[in-house]
Coordinates of C-alpha atoms and ligand atoms in Angstrom, one line a residue:
X104 CA 3.8 -86.3 -103.2
X105 CA 0.9 -83.8 -102.9
X106 CA 1.0 -81.7 -99.7
X107 CA -2.0 -82.6 -97.5
X108 CA -3.4 -79.7 -95.5
X109 CA -4.3 -80.8 -92.0
X110 CA -8.0 -80.8 -91.1
X111 CA -8.5 -80.1 -87.5
X112 CA -11.1 -81.6 -85.1
X113 CA -11.2 -79.7 -81.8
X114 CA -12.3 -81.2 -78.5
X115 CA -13.1 -78.7 -75.8
X116 CA -14.2 -75.1 -76.2
X117 CA -13.5 -73.6 -72.8
X118 CA -11.0 -71.0 -71.6
X119 CA -7.9 -72.0 -73.7
X120 CA -9.8 -72.7 -76.9
X121 CA -10.0 -69.2 -78.2
X122 CA -6.2 -69.0 -78.6
X123 CA -6.1 -72.3 -80.6
X124 CA -9.0 -71.2 -82.8
X125 CA -7.5 -67.8 -83.4
X126 CA -4.1 -69.2 -84.1
X127 CA -5.5 -71.7 -86.6
X128 CA -7.6 -69.0 -88.2
X129 CA -4.5 -66.8 -88.7
X130 CA -2.6 -69.8 -90.0
X131 CA -5.3 -70.4 -92.6
X132 CA -6.0 -73.9 -91.2
X133 CA -9.3 -75.8 -91.6
X134 CA -11.3 -76.8 -88.6
X135 CA -13.9 -79.4 -89.8
X136 CA -15.4 -80.7 -86.5
X137 CA -15.8 -79.2 -83.1
X138 CA -16.8 -81.0 -79.9
X139 CA -17.9 -79.8 -76.5
X140 CA -20.4 -81.1 -73.9
X141 CA -21.9 -77.6 -74.1
X142 CA -23.2 -76.5 -77.5
X143 CA -23.4 -72.8 -76.3
X144 CA -19.6 -72.5 -75.8
X145 CA -18.9 -74.2 -79.2
X146 CA -21.4 -72.3 -81.3
X147 CA -19.2 -69.3 -82.3
X148 CA -16.4 -71.6 -83.5
X149 CA -18.8 -74.0 -85.3
X150 CA -20.2 -71.0 -87.2
X151 CA -16.9 -69.3 -87.9
X152 CA -15.2 -72.4 -89.3
X153 CA -18.3 -73.9 -90.9
X154 CA -17.5 -77.1 -88.9
X155 CA -19.7 -80.0 -87.8
X156 CA -20.6 -80.1 -84.1
X157 CA -21.0 -83.0 -81.7
X158 CA -21.2 -83.4 -77.9
X159 CA -19.5 -86.8 -78.1
X160 CA -15.8 -86.8 -79.0
X161 CA -16.0 -90.3 -80.5
X162 CA -18.1 -88.9 -83.3
X163 CA -15.2 -86.6 -84.1
X164 CA -12.8 -89.5 -84.0
X165 CA -15.0 -91.4 -86.4
X166 CA -15.1 -88.5 -88.9
X167 CA -12.7 -89.5 -91.7
X168 CA -12.3 -85.9 -92.7
X169 CA -10.5 -85.1 -89.5
X170 CA -6.7 -85.7 -89.8
X171 CA -5.6 -84.0 -86.5
X172 CA -7.3 -84.0 -83.1
X173 CA -6.7 -81.1 -80.8
X174 CA -7.5 -81.9 -77.1
X175 CA -8.4 -78.9 -75.0
X176 CA -10.4 -80.5 -72.2
X177 CA -9.6 -80.8 -68.6
X178 CA -6.6 -83.0 -68.0
X179 CA -8.3 -86.2 -66.9
X180 CA -9.7 -86.8 -70.4
X181 CA -6.3 -86.2 -72.2
X182 CA -5.3 -89.9 -71.8
X183 CA -8.3 -91.7 -73.3
X184 CA -8.8 -89.1 -75.9
X185 CA -5.2 -89.2 -77.0
X186 CA -5.0 -93.0 -77.1
X187 CA -8.3 -93.2 -79.0
X188 CA -7.2 -90.5 -81.5
X189 CA -4.0 -92.4 -82.2
X190 CA -5.9 -95.6 -82.6
X191 CA -8.2 -93.9 -85.1
X192 CA -5.1 -92.9 -87.2
X193 CA -5.2 -89.2 -86.3
X194 CA -2.3 -86.9 -85.5
X195 CA -2.7 -85.1 -82.1
X196 CA -2.2 -81.7 -80.6
X197 CA -2.7 -81.9 -76.8
X198 CA -2.8 -79.0 -74.3
X199 CA -0.5 -79.1 -71.2
X200 CA 0.0 -80.8 -69.0
X201 CA 0.1 -83.7 -71.4
X202 CA -1.3 -86.3 -69.0
X203 CA -2.2 -86.7 -65.4
X204 CA 0.8 -88.8 -64.6
X205 CA 4.1 -90.0 -66.1
X206 CA 2.9 -93.6 -66.7
X207 CA 0.1 -92.3 -69.0
X208 CA 2.5 -89.9 -70.7
X209 CA 5.0 -92.7 -71.3
X210 CA 2.3 -94.9 -72.8
X211 CA 1.1 -92.2 -75.1
X212 CA 4.6 -91.2 -76.2
X213 CA 5.4 -94.8 -77.0
X214 CA 2.2 -95.4 -78.8
X215 CA 2.7 -92.2 -80.9
X216 CA 6.2 -93.4 -81.8
X217 CA 4.9 -96.9 -82.8
X218 CA 2.1 -95.5 -85.0
X219 CA 4.4 -92.8 -86.7
X220 CA 1.6 -90.3 -86.2
X221 CA 2.6 -86.8 -85.2
X222 CA 2.0 -85.6 -81.6
X223 CA 2.5 -82.1 -80.2
X224 CA 2.2 -81.0 -76.6
X225 CA 1.1 -77.4 -76.6
X226 CA 3.7 -75.7 -74.3
X227 CA 3.2 -72.4 -76.1
X228 CA 5.8 -70.3 -74.1
X229 CA 8.6 -71.8 -76.2
X230 CA 7.2 -69.8 -79.1
X231 CA 7.8 -66.3 -77.6
X232 CA 10.4 -64.9 -80.0
X233 CA 12.4 -64.0 -76.9
X234 CA 12.4 -67.7 -75.9
X235 CA 13.5 -68.8 -79.4
X236 CA 16.3 -66.2 -79.3
X237 CA 17.3 -67.5 -75.8
X238 CA 17.6 -71.0 -77.2
X239 CA 19.9 -69.7 -80.0
X240 CA 22.1 -67.8 -77.4
X241 CA 22.5 -70.5 -74.8
X242 CA 25.7 -72.0 -76.5
X243 CA 27.3 -68.5 -76.3
X244 CA 27.3 -68.7 -72.5
X245 CA 30.0 -71.4 -72.5
X246 CA 30.1 -73.8 -69.6
X247 CA 26.9 -73.4 -67.6
X248 CA 27.1 -73.4 -63.8
X249 CA 23.7 -72.2 -62.5
X250 CA 20.2 -71.2 -63.4
X251 CA 17.2 -69.8 -61.5
X252 CA 13.7 -70.3 -62.6
X253 CA 10.6 -68.7 -61.2
X254 CA 6.8 -69.1 -61.9
X255 CA 4.9 -66.9 -59.5
X256 CA 1.2 -66.3 -60.1
X257 CA -1.1 -64.0 -58.2
X258 CA -3.9 -66.4 -57.0
X259 CA -4.4 -64.6 -53.6
X260 CA -3.1 -65.4 -50.1
X261 CA -3.0 -69.1 -49.7
X262 CA -0.6 -68.8 -46.7
X263 CA -2.9 -67.4 -44.0
X264 CA -5.8 -69.7 -44.4
X265 CA -7.8 -70.6 -41.3
X266 CA -7.7 -74.3 -40.5
X267 CA -10.7 -76.0 -42.1
X268 CA -11.5 -73.1 -44.4
X269 CA -12.8 -74.1 -47.8
X270 CA -10.2 -74.0 -50.6
X271 CA -11.2 -74.2 -54.3
X272 CA -10.7 -77.7 -55.7
X273 CA -11.1 -76.4 -59.3
X274 CA -7.4 -76.7 -60.3
X275 CA -7.2 -80.2 -58.8
X276 CA -10.4 -81.3 -60.5
X277 CA -9.7 -79.6 -63.9
X278 CA -5.9 -79.7 -64.2
X279 CA -4.8 -82.5 -61.9
X280 CA -2.9 -80.2 -59.6
X281 CA -2.6 -76.6 -58.5
X282 CA 0.5 -74.4 -58.9
X283 CA 2.9 -77.1 -60.1
X284 CA 0.6 -78.1 -63.0
X285 CA -0.7 -74.7 -63.8
X286 CA 2.4 -72.5 -63.5
X287 CA 5.3 -74.8 -62.8
X288 CA 4.7 -77.0 -65.9
X289 CA 5.4 -74.2 -68.3
X290 CA 8.7 -73.2 -66.7
X291 CA 9.8 -76.8 -66.3
X292 CA 9.2 -77.2 -70.0
X293 CA 11.2 -73.9 -70.7
X294 CA 14.0 -75.3 -68.5
X295 CA 14.2 -78.5 -70.4
X296 CA 13.9 -76.7 -73.7
X297 CA 16.8 -74.5 -72.9
X298 CA 19.0 -76.8 -70.8
X299 CA 18.0 -80.4 -71.6
X300 CA 17.1 -83.1 -69.1
X301 CA 18.4 -83.1 -65.6
X302 CA 19.9 -86.2 -63.9
X303 CA 18.1 -85.8 -60.5
X304 CA 15.8 -83.7 -58.4
X305 CA 15.3 -82.8 -54.8
X306 CA 12.1 -80.9 -54.1
X307 CA 9.9 -79.4 -51.4
X308 CA 6.2 -79.2 -52.2
X309 CA 4.1 -77.1 -49.8
X310 CA 0.3 -77.7 -49.6
X311 CA -2.5 -75.7 -48.0
X312 CA -2.7 -77.7 -44.7
X313 CA -5.1 -80.5 -44.8
X314 CA -5.6 -80.4 -48.6
X315 CA -4.0 -81.6 -51.8
X316 CA -3.8 -78.0 -53.1
X317 CA -0.1 -77.3 -53.8
X318 CA 0.5 -73.6 -53.2
X319 CA 4.3 -73.6 -53.6
X320 CA 6.9 -76.0 -55.0
X321 CA 10.7 -75.6 -54.8
X322 CA 13.1 -77.9 -56.6
X323 CA 16.8 -78.3 -57.2
X324 CA 17.5 -79.9 -60.5
X325 CA 21.0 -81.4 -60.9
X326 CA 22.7 -82.0 -64.3
X327 CA 25.5 -84.5 -64.9
X328 CA 27.7 -81.6 -66.1
X329 CA 27.5 -80.0 -62.6
X330 CA 24.9 -77.4 -63.5
X331 CA 22.4 -76.9 -60.7
X332 CA 19.0 -75.2 -61.4
X333 CA 16.8 -73.9 -58.7
X334 CA 13.2 -73.7 -59.6
X335 CA 10.2 -72.3 -57.7
X336 CA 6.5 -72.1 -58.6
X337 CA 4.2 -70.3 -56.1
X338 CA 0.9 -68.8 -55.6
X339 CA 1.2 -65.3 -54.1
X340 CA -0.9 -62.2 -53.2
X341 CA 1.6 -59.5 -54.4
X342 CA -0.2 -57.2 -56.9
X343 CA 2.7 -55.2 -58.4
X344 CA 5.7 -57.5 -58.6
X345 CA 7.4 -58.9 -61.7
X346 CA 8.8 -57.5 -64.9
X347 CA 5.5 -55.9 -65.9
X348 CA 4.7 -54.9 -62.3
X349 CA 1.3 -56.6 -62.8
X350 CA 1.9 -59.6 -60.4
X351 CA 3.1 -61.9 -63.2
X352 CA 6.5 -62.9 -62.0
X353 CA 8.0 -65.5 -64.3
X354 CA 11.6 -65.8 -65.5
X355 CA 14.6 -67.9 -66.2
X356 CA 18.1 -66.8 -65.6
X357 CA 21.0 -68.9 -66.9
X358 CA 24.6 -68.3 -65.9
X359 CA 27.6 -69.5 -67.9
X360 CA 31.3 -68.7 -67.8
X361 CA 30.9 -66.5 -70.9
X362 CA 27.7 -64.6 -69.9
X363 CA 24.2 -64.6 -68.6
X364 CA 20.7 -64.8 -70.1
X365 CA 17.6 -63.5 -68.4
X366 CA 14.2 -64.3 -70.0
X367 CA 11.1 -62.7 -68.7
X368 CA 7.8 -64.0 -70.1
X369 CA 4.5 -62.1 -69.9
X370 CA 1.0 -62.9 -68.8
X371 CA -0.2 -65.9 -70.7
X372 CA -3.7 -64.5 -71.6
X373 CA -2.6 -60.9 -72.3
X374 CA 0.6 -61.3 -74.3
X375 CA -0.5 -58.4 -76.6
X376 CA 0.2 -56.0 -73.7
X377 CA 4.0 -56.4 -73.6
X378 CA 6.6 -58.4 -75.3
X379 CA 8.6 -61.0 -73.5
X380 CA 12.1 -59.6 -72.7
X381 CA 15.4 -61.3 -73.1
X382 CA 18.6 -59.7 -71.6
X383 CA 22.0 -61.1 -72.7
X384 CA 25.1 -60.2 -70.9
X385 CA 28.3 -61.1 -72.8
X386 CA 31.4 -61.4 -70.7
X387 CA 33.9 -61.1 -73.6
X388 CA 32.7 -57.8 -74.8
X389 CA 31.3 -56.8 -71.4
X390 CA 28.1 -55.6 -73.0
X391 CA 24.5 -56.1 -72.1
X392 CA 21.9 -56.4 -74.9
X393 CA 18.1 -56.1 -74.3
X394 CA 16.4 -58.1 -77.0
X395 CA 12.9 -56.7 -77.4
X396 CA 10.4 -58.1 -79.8
X397 CA 6.9 -57.1 -81.0
X398 CA 3.9 -58.1 -78.8
X399 CA 3.5 -61.5 -80.3
X400 CA 1.0 -64.0 -79.1
X401 CA 3.0 -67.2 -78.7
X402 CA -0.2 -69.3 -79.5
X403 CA -0.2 -67.8 -83.0
X404 CA 3.4 -68.7 -83.6
X405 CA 2.8 -72.2 -82.2
X406 CA -0.3 -72.9 -84.3
X407 CA 1.5 -71.7 -87.5
X408 CA 4.5 -73.9 -86.7
X409 CA 2.4 -77.0 -85.9
X410 CA 0.3 -76.6 -89.1
X411 CA 3.5 -76.4 -91.1
X412 CA 4.9 -79.6 -89.3
X413 CA 1.6 -81.4 -90.0
X414 CA 1.6 -80.4 -93.6
X415 CA 5.3 -81.4 -94.1
X416 CA 4.9 -84.6 -91.9
X417 CA 7.7 -83.4 -89.6
X418 CA 7.6 -84.3 -85.8
X419 CA 8.6 -81.0 -84.4
X420 CA 8.6 -80.1 -80.7
X421 CA 7.2 -79.9 -78.1
X422 CA 6.4 -83.5 -78.9
X423 CA 4.8 -86.3 -76.8
X424 CA 8.3 -87.0 -75.3
X425 CA 8.6 -83.3 -74.3
X426 CA 5.2 -83.6 -72.6
X427 CA 6.3 -86.8 -70.9
X428 CA 9.5 -85.1 -69.7
X429 CA 7.5 -82.4 -67.9
X430 CA 5.0 -84.9 -66.4
X431 CA 7.9 -87.0 -65.1
X432 CA 9.6 -84.0 -63.5
X433 CA 6.4 -82.9 -61.8
X434 CA 5.7 -86.4 -60.5
X435 CA 9.3 -86.8 -59.3
X436 CA 9.1 -83.4 -57.5
X437 CA 6.0 -84.5 -55.6
X438 CA 7.6 -87.9 -54.8
X439 CA 10.9 -86.4 -53.7
X440 CA 9.1 -84.0 -51.4
X441 CA 7.0 -86.9 -49.9
X442 CA 10.2 -88.9 -49.3
X443 CA 12.3 -85.9 -48.3
X444 CA 15.0 -87.4 -50.5
X445 CA 16.6 -86.7 -54.0
X446 CA 15.4 -88.9 -56.9
X447 CA 17.4 -89.9 -60.0
X448 CA 15.3 -89.6 -63.2
X449 CA 14.5 -92.7 -65.2
X450 CA 13.6 -91.4 -68.6
X451 CA 12.2 -94.8 -69.5
X452 CA 14.0 -95.2 -72.9
X453 CA 12.2 -92.2 -74.4
Ligands
LIG658 N1 -1.3 -73.1 -72.2 C1 -1.8 -72.5 -71.2 O1 -1.3 -71.5 -70.7 C2 -3.1 -73.0 -70.6 C3 -3.9 -72.2 -69.9 C4 -5.1 -72.7 -69.4 C5 -5.5 -74.0 -69.6 N2 -4.6 -74.8 -70.3 C6 -4.9 -76.2 -70.5 O2 -6.0 -76.3 -71.4 C7 -6.8 -77.4 -71.1 C8 -8.3 -76.9 -70.9 O3 -8.3 -75.9 -69.9 P1 -9.4 -74.8 -69.9 O4 -9.0 -73.8 -68.8 O5 -9.8 -74.4 -71.2 O6 -10.6 -75.7 -69.3 P2 -12.2 -75.3 -69.4 O7 -12.8 -76.1 -68.3 O8 -12.4 -73.9 -69.5 O9 -12.6 -75.9 -70.8 C9 -12.7 -77.3 -71.1 C10 -13.9 -77.5 -72.0 O10 -13.9 -78.9 -72.4 C11 -15.2 -79.4 -72.3 N3 -15.1 -80.8 -72.0 C12 -14.5 -81.3 -70.9 N4 -14.6 -82.6 -70.9 C13 -15.2 -83.0 -72.1 C14 -15.6 -84.2 -72.7 N5 -15.3 -85.4 -72.1 N6 -16.3 -84.2 -73.9 C15 -16.5 -83.0 -74.5 N7 -16.2 -81.8 -73.9 C16 -15.6 -81.8 -72.8 C17 -15.9 -78.5 -71.3 O11 -17.3 -78.5 -71.4 C18 -15.2 -77.2 -71.4 O12 -16.0 -76.3 -72.3 C19 -6.3 -78.0 -69.8 O13 -5.4 -79.1 -70.1 C20 -5.4 -76.9 -69.2 O14 -4.3 -77.4 -68.4 C21 -3.4 -74.3 -70.8

């Protein structure tokens, strides 16, 4: 059978779009149709790829030339766009978080499975070479007994806010939540990628008083094997903390009876400044190895991988189910905190 090159239609040309377009350009992929409500933000991509332009995403879905739809809009549009793209017979690449809630994510994952079309949720941090190496090394740790996960981002001081002071609603409006959705989601995905699905969660979510703006979220994820993972996502005002001493403080540490892995990721929109770092301590040889890689942009690796999967008709990961997993963990953290009680995950047959 002749290999069919994917032909991309991209919806949304905002903040994240440049990484997708650049990755697709480097992968030699075709972009045939571009959509945004604003022509001015789409113009450079339309010209660069010689693509059609529309302001209405349904025009892109009707375009028979488009074989895969990339959804890069704010999160409240992910659900209708994904469902309509699948109904139109397209494969889908969707930015994170996949949907605004677990019910929507479940419906999309089930629909994608029914149609047999390919669906990718773009958690790009899995594509740092250091993260790929970490995945390879996890079995070397032997029986796992604990892990710590952190996603701290410098958004300013959200802890000394005067009662009644105005707080930006942008993350809530655009992304469906603040620190859990923006920072926590990535490291929840990383945790599930490296360690699999937990059995239950107990969480505390801390909001700016009087608002729905989550400024800190702390969770204990328990696994059937006895592994316990503590995870925290937080806004903070600390300018020089973290592995790069640039305020970006994001890592996962995994402890097993045979050793330890420490993975430090780097600032998402400046990955060319530093490589992500992986440290492996091996208890048999009593040696510590620092795995350092070139300054790779994980979006480039991700795009190249997804283009290859689309060409070969292979459902790689992160898939729609991976996107659902993260959405369910986030929703369960919020619910556990509200009830002040642990919750057992129901993975809904996915
Ligand atoms: N992977 C990451 O690290 C990362 C980082 C930032 C954002 N994101 C995700 O990327 C997505 C987009 O975020 P962003 O920061 O680029 O947002 P943005 O607001 O900068 O861009 C969204 C673009 O989509 C367009 N748009 C919105 N709704 C539309 C509609 N109905 N029809 C046509 N055009 C529409 C807007 O005009 C805008 O240009 C979100 O899901 C977000 O969570 C991921």
